[in-house]
Short mmCIF file of C-alpha atoms in Angstrom, two decimals:
data_model
loop_
_atom_site.label_atom_id
_atom_site.label_comp_id
_atom_site.label_asym_id
_atom_site.label_seq_id
_atom_site.Cartn_x
_atom_site.Cartn_y
_atom_site.Cartn_z
CA UNK A 1 0.00 0.00 0.00
CA UNK A 2 1.14 3.54 -0.76
CA UNK A 3 -0.06 7.02 0.16
CA UNK A 4 -0.84 9.50 -2.64
CA UNK A 5 1.09 12.69 -1.88
CA UNK A 6 0.52 14.86 -4.98
CA UNK A 7 -1.31 14.68 -8.30
CA UNK A 8 -0.16 16.80 -11.28
CA UNK A 9 -2.67 16.54 -14.09
CA UNK A 10 -0.80 18.83 -16.47
CA UNK A 11 2.36 16.67 -16.47
CA UNK A 12 0.57 13.35 -15.81
CA UNK A 13 2.62 12.86 -12.65
CA UNK A 14 1.64 11.04 -9.46
CA UNK A 15 3.78 11.22 -6.32
CA UNK A 16 3.33 8.48 -3.73
CA UNK A 17 5.09 7.42 -0.52
CA UNK A 18 5.13 4.50 1.86
CA UNK A 19 2.90 4.77 4.93
CA UNK A 20 4.73 6.48 7.77
CA UNK A 21 4.34 3.87 10.49
CA UNK A 22 6.29 5.96 12.96
CA UNK A 23 4.13 9.01 12.39
CA UNK A 24 1.99 9.90 15.38
CA UNK A 25 -1.63 10.81 14.88
CA UNK A 26 -2.78 14.32 15.74
CA UNK A 27 -4.89 13.06 18.62
CA UNK A 28 -1.86 11.56 20.36
CA UNK A 29 0.72 14.26 19.59
CA UNK A 30 0.33 15.90 22.97
CA UNK A 31 1.42 12.64 24.64
CA UNK A 32 4.79 12.78 22.85
CA UNK A 33 5.92 15.92 24.72
CA UNK A 34 8.04 14.16 27.33
CA UNK A 35 10.76 16.73 27.94
CA UNK A 36 10.70 18.95 31.02
CA UNK A 37 9.05 22.25 30.17
CA UNK A 38 11.92 24.64 30.85
CA UNK A 39 11.64 27.26 28.10
CA UNK A 40 8.93 29.90 28.26
CA UNK A 41 7.63 30.88 24.85
CA UNK A 42 7.55 34.56 25.78
CA UNK A 43 11.26 34.48 26.69
CA UNK A 44 12.42 33.15 23.32
CA UNK A 45 13.74 35.58 20.73
CA UNK A 46 14.62 35.11 17.03
CA UNK A 47 18.16 33.78 16.77
CA UNK A 48 18.16 31.79 20.03
CA UNK A 49 19.68 28.32 19.69
CA UNK A 50 17.66 25.41 21.08
CA UNK A 51 17.79 21.64 20.76
CA UNK A 52 14.84 19.40 20.17
CA UNK A 53 13.78 15.84 19.50
CA UNK A 54 11.79 14.96 16.40
CA UNK A 55 8.43 13.55 17.47
CA UNK A 56 6.53 13.57 14.17
CA UNK A 57 7.09 13.86 10.43
CA UNK A 58 4.52 15.91 8.55
CA UNK A 59 4.24 16.70 4.86
CA UNK A 60 5.54 20.28 5.19
CA UNK A 61 8.29 19.60 7.74
CA UNK A 62 8.88 18.10 11.19
CA UNK A 63 7.59 18.72 14.74
CA UNK A 64 10.10 19.04 17.57
CA UNK A 65 9.85 18.57 21.31
CA UNK A 66 12.15 21.33 22.61
CA UNK A 67 10.72 21.72 26.11
CA UNK A 68 8.86 24.93 25.22
CA UNK A 69 5.69 25.83 27.08
CA UNK A 70 3.09 28.53 26.93
CA UNK A 71 2.77 30.91 29.88
CA UNK A 72 -0.15 29.75 32.02
CA UNK A 73 -3.08 32.11 32.25
CA UNK A 74 -5.01 32.85 35.44
CA UNK A 75 -8.71 31.92 35.10
CA UNK A 76 -11.08 34.72 36.02
CA UNK A 77 -13.20 32.60 38.37
CA UNK A 78 -10.49 31.06 40.59
CA UNK A 79 -7.53 33.37 40.02
CA UNK A 80 -5.15 30.39 40.17
CA UNK A 81 -2.61 29.64 37.47
CA UNK A 82 -3.41 26.72 35.21
CA UNK A 83 -0.96 23.96 34.38
CA UNK A 84 1.84 24.64 31.89
CA UNK A 85 0.91 23.74 28.32
CA UNK A 86 3.71 22.34 26.17
CA UNK A 87 3.90 23.30 22.51
CA UNK A 88 5.77 21.99 19.50
CA UNK A 89 8.52 23.74 17.57
CA UNK A 90 7.81 23.56 13.84
CA UNK A 91 10.66 23.12 11.37
CA UNK A 92 9.50 23.75 7.82
CA UNK A 93 10.91 21.77 4.93
CA UNK A 94 12.21 24.95 3.30
CA UNK A 95 14.21 25.68 6.48
CA UNK A 96 16.17 22.43 6.33
CA UNK A 97 19.94 22.65 5.99
CA UNK A 98 21.60 21.80 2.70
CA UNK A 99 21.46 18.12 1.73
CA UNK A 100 18.95 17.38 4.51
CA UNK A 101 15.52 15.86 3.86
CA UNK A 102 12.64 14.29 5.73
CA UNK A 103 11.49 10.72 5.47
CA UNK A 104 8.13 12.02 4.18
CA UNK A 105 9.81 13.82 1.27
CA UNK A 106 9.99 11.17 -1.43
CA UNK A 107 11.68 13.44 -3.98
CA UNK A 108 14.45 15.11 -1.98
CA UNK A 109 15.21 12.09 0.19
CA UNK A 110 16.75 10.31 -2.79
CA UNK A 111 19.34 13.12 -3.22
CA UNK A 112 19.90 14.07 0.44
CA UNK A 113 22.91 12.94 2.44
CA UNK A 114 21.10 13.24 5.80
CA UNK A 115 17.61 11.89 6.40
CA UNK A 116 15.62 13.13 9.39
CA UNK A 117 13.77 10.44 11.36
CA UNK A 118 11.53 10.34 14.40
CA UNK A 119 13.65 10.31 17.54
CA UNK A 120 16.59 12.28 16.10
CA UNK A 121 18.06 15.03 18.30
CA UNK A 122 18.87 18.18 16.28
CA UNK A 123 19.90 21.75 17.03
CA UNK A 124 17.85 24.56 15.54
CA UNK A 125 17.49 28.33 15.76
CA UNK A 126 14.34 30.30 16.59
CA UNK A 127 13.07 32.00 13.46
CA UNK A 128 9.69 33.38 14.56
CA UNK A 129 7.62 33.43 17.75
CA UNK A 130 3.84 34.00 17.68
CA UNK A 131 2.58 34.55 21.21
CA UNK A 132 -1.04 35.03 20.19
CA UNK A 133 -1.21 31.62 18.48
CA UNK A 134 1.32 29.90 20.76
CA UNK A 135 3.49 28.91 17.81
CA UNK A 136 7.24 28.82 17.31
CA UNK A 137 9.01 28.35 13.96
CA UNK A 138 12.64 27.26 13.83
CA UNK A 139 15.31 26.80 11.19
CA UNK A 140 18.45 24.71 10.82
CA UNK A 141 20.35 27.56 9.11
CA UNK A 142 21.81 30.15 11.47
CA UNK A 143 22.21 32.70 8.67
CA UNK A 144 18.41 32.82 8.32
CA UNK A 145 17.94 34.47 11.72
CA UNK A 146 20.28 37.42 11.31
CA UNK A 147 18.98 40.97 11.09
CA UNK A 148 20.01 41.16 7.45
CA UNK A 149 18.02 38.03 6.63
CA UNK A 150 14.99 39.41 8.47
CA UNK A 151 15.23 42.67 6.52
CA UNK A 152 15.49 40.73 3.25
CA UNK A 153 12.36 38.73 4.08
CA UNK A 154 10.42 41.89 4.86
CA UNK A 155 11.57 43.48 1.61
CA UNK A 156 10.61 40.33 -0.30
CA UNK A 157 7.14 40.37 1.25
CA UNK A 158 6.64 44.02 0.30
CA UNK A 159 7.83 43.33 -3.23
CA UNK A 160 5.51 40.33 -3.49
CA UNK A 161 2.54 42.44 -2.37
CA UNK A 162 3.23 44.95 -5.16
CA UNK A 163 3.09 42.28 -7.86
CA UNK A 164 -0.04 41.60 -9.90
CA UNK A 165 -2.40 38.90 -8.68
CA UNK A 166 -3.01 36.08 -11.14
CA UNK A 167 -6.75 36.54 -10.73
CA UNK A 168 -6.40 40.06 -12.16
CA UNK A 169 -4.86 38.82 -15.43
CA UNK A 170 -7.15 38.37 -18.44
CA UNK A 171 -6.91 36.10 -21.46
CA UNK A 172 -5.00 37.81 -24.25
CA UNK A 173 -3.56 40.52 -22.01
CA UNK A 174 -0.18 41.63 -23.37
CA UNK A 175 2.74 41.76 -20.94
CA UNK A 176 6.48 42.20 -21.03
CA UNK A 177 8.91 40.21 -18.96
CA UNK A 178 12.33 38.64 -18.57
CA UNK A 179 13.34 35.00 -19.03
CA UNK A 180 14.36 33.52 -15.66
CA UNK A 181 15.04 29.91 -16.70
CA UNK A 182 18.61 28.89 -16.06
CA UNK A 183 19.05 30.68 -12.72
CA UNK A 184 15.78 31.02 -10.85
CA UNK A 185 14.27 27.98 -12.57
CA UNK A 186 16.06 24.98 -14.08
CA UNK A 187 16.25 24.72 -17.86
CA UNK A 188 13.41 22.57 -19.18
CA UNK A 189 12.92 20.88 -22.54
CA UNK A 190 9.27 21.93 -22.87
CA UNK A 191 9.67 25.71 -22.50
CA UNK A 192 10.96 28.60 -20.43
CA UNK A 193 9.75 30.52 -17.40
CA UNK A 194 9.25 34.28 -17.59
CA UNK A 195 8.93 36.90 -14.85
CA UNK A 196 6.08 39.24 -15.88
CA UNK A 197 5.86 41.06 -12.51
CA UNK A 198 3.07 38.75 -11.36
CA UNK A 199 2.94 36.80 -8.12
CA UNK A 200 3.97 33.70 -10.02
CA UNK A 201 6.28 33.23 -13.00
CA UNK A 202 4.62 32.20 -16.25
CA UNK A 203 5.54 29.34 -18.57
CA UNK A 204 5.97 29.71 -22.33
CA UNK A 205 5.45 26.24 -23.75
CA UNK A 206 7.16 25.36 -27.02
CA UNK A 207 3.74 25.04 -28.64
CA UNK A 208 3.06 28.70 -27.81
CA UNK A 209 6.15 29.98 -29.62
CA UNK A 210 6.34 31.22 -33.24
CA UNK A 211 6.97 28.49 -35.78
CA UNK A 212 10.37 29.94 -36.60
CA UNK A 213 11.47 28.99 -33.07
CA UNK A 214 10.19 25.42 -33.04
CA UNK A 215 12.60 22.55 -32.63
CA UNK A 216 15.83 23.50 -30.88
CA UNK A 217 16.07 27.10 -32.16
CA UNK A 218 14.38 28.65 -29.14
CA UNK A 219 17.05 27.37 -26.75
CA UNK A 220 19.63 29.72 -28.29
CA UNK A 221 17.25 32.69 -28.26
CA UNK A 222 15.32 32.46 -24.98
CA UNK A 223 18.24 32.57 -22.57
CA UNK A 224 18.34 33.95 -19.05
CA UNK A 225 17.80 37.72 -18.94
CA UNK A 226 16.28 37.98 -22.43
CA UNK A 227 13.48 40.57 -22.63
CA UNK A 228 10.31 39.17 -24.19
CA UNK A 229 6.78 40.29 -25.02
CA UNK A 230 4.02 37.80 -24.25
CA UNK A 231 0.27 37.46 -23.96
CA UNK A 232 -1.73 35.58 -21.35
CA UNK A 233 -2.77 32.18 -22.67
CA UNK A 234 -4.44 30.76 -19.55
CA UNK A 235 -4.58 30.99 -15.78
CA UNK A 236 -5.69 27.80 -14.07
CA UNK A 237 -5.51 26.12 -10.70
CA UNK A 238 -3.82 22.81 -10.01
CA UNK A 239 -4.61 21.87 -6.44
CA UNK A 240 -3.73 24.83 -4.26
CA UNK A 241 -1.29 26.29 -6.78
CA UNK A 242 -2.15 28.73 -9.56
CA UNK A 243 -0.36 28.31 -12.87
CA UNK A 244 0.19 30.95 -15.55
CA UNK A 245 0.50 30.00 -19.21
CA UNK A 246 1.94 32.53 -21.67
CA UNK A 247 2.18 32.86 -25.46
CA UNK A 248 5.30 34.39 -26.95
CA UNK A 249 4.83 37.41 -29.23
CA UNK A 250 8.55 37.91 -29.77
CA UNK A 251 11.73 38.93 -28.05
CA UNK A 252 12.68 42.58 -27.74
CA UNK A 253 15.57 42.07 -30.14
CA UNK A 254 13.43 40.32 -32.76
CA UNK A 255 10.77 43.03 -32.73
CA UNK A 256 13.38 45.80 -32.87
CA UNK A 257 15.00 44.22 -35.92
CA UNK A 258 11.61 43.84 -37.58
CA UNK A 259 10.75 47.53 -37.13
CA UNK A 260 14.15 48.66 -38.41
CA UNK A 261 14.17 46.28 -41.38
CA UNK A 262 10.68 47.36 -42.39
CA UNK A 263 11.60 51.05 -42.19
CA UNK A 264 14.82 50.54 -44.17
CA UNK A 265 12.98 48.66 -46.88
CA UNK A 266 10.34 51.36 -47.25
CA UNK A 267 12.98 54.05 -47.81
CA UNK A 268 14.85 51.88 -50.32
CA UNK A 269 17.76 50.78 -48.10
CA UNK A 270 16.66 47.18 -47.65
CA UNK A 271 17.81 44.48 -50.06
CA UNK A 272 14.96 42.05 -49.48
CA UNK A 273 11.34 42.59 -48.63
CA UNK A 274 10.45 41.84 -45.04
CA UNK A 275 6.90 41.25 -46.20
CA UNK A 276 7.88 38.06 -47.98
CA UNK A 277 8.93 36.61 -44.63
CA UNK A 278 6.72 35.44 -41.80
CA UNK A 279 6.28 38.59 -39.75
CA UNK A 280 5.70 38.59 -36.02
CA UNK A 281 2.30 40.02 -35.22
CA UNK A 282 2.64 43.15 -33.12
CA UNK A 283 -0.17 45.24 -31.64
CA UNK A 284 0.15 49.03 -31.19
CA UNK A 285 0.64 48.49 -27.45
CA UNK A 286 3.49 46.04 -27.98
CA UNK A 287 5.05 48.30 -30.62
CA UNK A 288 5.02 51.25 -28.23
CA UNK A 289 6.72 49.12 -25.58
CA UNK A 290 9.33 47.93 -28.06
CA UNK A 291 10.10 51.51 -29.08
CA UNK A 292 10.36 52.60 -25.43
CA UNK A 293 12.82 49.79 -24.59
CA UNK A 294 14.97 50.29 -27.69
CA UNK A 295 18.55 51.44 -27.47
CA UNK A 296 18.66 55.27 -27.90
CA UNK A 297 20.83 55.00 -31.02
CA UNK A 298 18.51 52.47 -32.67
CA UNK A 299 15.45 54.52 -31.71
CA UNK A 300 17.03 57.62 -33.21
CA UNK A 301 17.76 55.74 -36.44
CA UNK A 302 14.18 54.44 -36.62
CA UNK A 303 12.70 57.90 -36.03
CA UNK A 304 15.03 59.39 -38.64
CA UNK A 305 13.88 56.83 -41.24
CA UNK A 306 10.21 57.42 -40.42
CA UNK A 307 10.62 61.19 -40.86
CA UNK A 308 12.06 60.81 -44.34
CA UNK A 309 9.99 61.68 -47.42
CA UNK A 310 10.50 58.22 -48.90
CA UNK A 311 8.95 56.58 -45.84
CA UNK A 312 5.97 58.94 -45.81
CA UNK A 313 5.34 58.31 -49.49
CA UNK A 314 4.76 54.61 -48.80
CA UNK A 315 2.46 55.23 -45.83
CA UNK A 316 -0.66 56.03 -47.91
CA UNK A 317 -3.90 54.17 -47.24
CA UNK A 318 -5.52 51.94 -49.81
CA UNK A 319 -8.53 49.66 -50.07
CA UNK A 320 -8.12 45.90 -49.93
CA UNK A 321 -10.90 43.77 -51.36
CA UNK A 322 -11.22 40.18 -50.20
CA UNK A 323 -12.85 38.06 -52.88
CA UNK A 324 -14.51 34.65 -52.70
CA UNK A 325 -13.06 32.70 -55.63
CA UNK A 326 -16.13 30.47 -56.04
CA UNK A 327 -18.72 33.23 -56.26
CA UNK A 328 -16.42 36.06 -57.45
CA UNK A 329 -18.19 38.41 -55.07
CA UNK A 330 -16.59 41.07 -52.93
CA UNK A 331 -16.95 40.24 -49.27
CA UNK A 332 -15.52 43.24 -47.47
CA UNK A 333 -13.39 46.34 -47.87
CA UNK A 334 -10.64 47.14 -45.39
CA UNK A 335 -8.78 50.44 -45.06
CA UNK A 336 -5.21 49.70 -43.93
CA UNK A 337 -2.82 52.19 -42.45
CA UNK A 338 0.08 49.96 -43.49
CA UNK A 339 1.25 49.50 -47.06
CA UNK A 340 1.08 45.70 -46.78
CA UNK A 341 -1.88 43.43 -45.95
CA UNK A 342 -1.71 41.77 -42.56
CA UNK A 343 -1.01 38.05 -42.42
CA UNK A 344 -4.05 35.76 -42.34
CA UNK A 345 -4.72 33.94 -39.10
CA UNK A 346 -4.04 30.60 -40.75
CA UNK A 347 -0.62 31.73 -41.94
CA UNK A 348 -1.41 31.43 -45.69
CA UNK A 349 0.70 34.16 -47.26
CA UNK A 350 -0.59 33.38 -50.77
CA UNK A 351 -4.30 33.80 -49.96
CA UNK A 352 -4.28 37.36 -51.37
CA UNK A 353 -2.70 36.27 -54.69
CA UNK A 354 -4.94 33.21 -55.05
CA UNK A 355 -8.07 35.34 -54.77
CA UNK A 356 -7.18 37.39 -57.88
CA UNK A 357 -6.51 34.56 -60.31
CA UNK A 358 -7.13 34.50 -64.10
CA UNK A 359 -10.75 33.38 -63.70
CA UNK A 360 -11.51 36.42 -61.59
CA UNK A 361 -10.24 38.92 -64.19
CA UNK A 362 -11.93 37.06 -67.06
CA UNK A 363 -15.29 37.24 -65.23
CA UNK A 364 -14.80 40.89 -64.42
CA UNK A 365 -13.37 42.30 -67.68
CA UNK A 366 -14.03 39.57 -70.25
#
């Protein structure tokens, strides 16, 4: 028999573990506090070193018997002090020392050099004391209880509160971010993680990248620190966690090169037409962000090209008629501000030429 620990539907992954026979049930945990109650909770301060005995393994960490008790309160009716109440010290899994794991952790225990078991005596440091809830959190790392570490945690909490909630993101919303795979996240074969200033990093799956980046090409482009422009593909929950899926519009460098190449071609400096290639679709909002993030020299060159007479001469509007080949009837008329028709959604670059074939002109002019 095994115990199901976690179910990941997106990756078709099931984590299981053996039943913890030495684990004590919650109803009998109070009976495991056998140490003399010598440490008053109100006297403990962050950074104090204490020793404790592991009495239970839980999914998120371990419970310690460190001889800590809660100050007895005087009942209003009798005025006499009640008996001391012992409490557990909680050591979270994230506060373990390096290469240390719990017997309940089926993933990290295979790579850890030290495995915590019930009955082990360990030394820890007080990380946080909550008198109102009678709780004490400890850590195995002494560097986590310094004043600098406390200040960093407070700053991280404030920074986290400023970030956008995932519930506030909408489908199709366009964002800009930075690739964090390779340092903050490990490099994966199915995509990259991007920091978009949300409370959780988003994943760009390979299927949500432009076709020009399929295969292994994206691994050389989407490296750590690369600025990218993305749109929200989906926000869904998997258990208690919220996951953010993103669709790549293009990198900052790709979109900059596209704007410059298009401007150079329109003034007669380009050798090949960028319109014969598969262009990256860019909304006015994304284009404004790309221009704002451009290098000052490149932005000055782009603005100089757009102010030229040759560029303005190619910026005239014209009417595009979309024709049904079977009925030879005009379906709609579109007024474009660009000198080139936008790409069809299905990616067929020859749809415009196929509509005006020989049969169309013979029916129209004889």
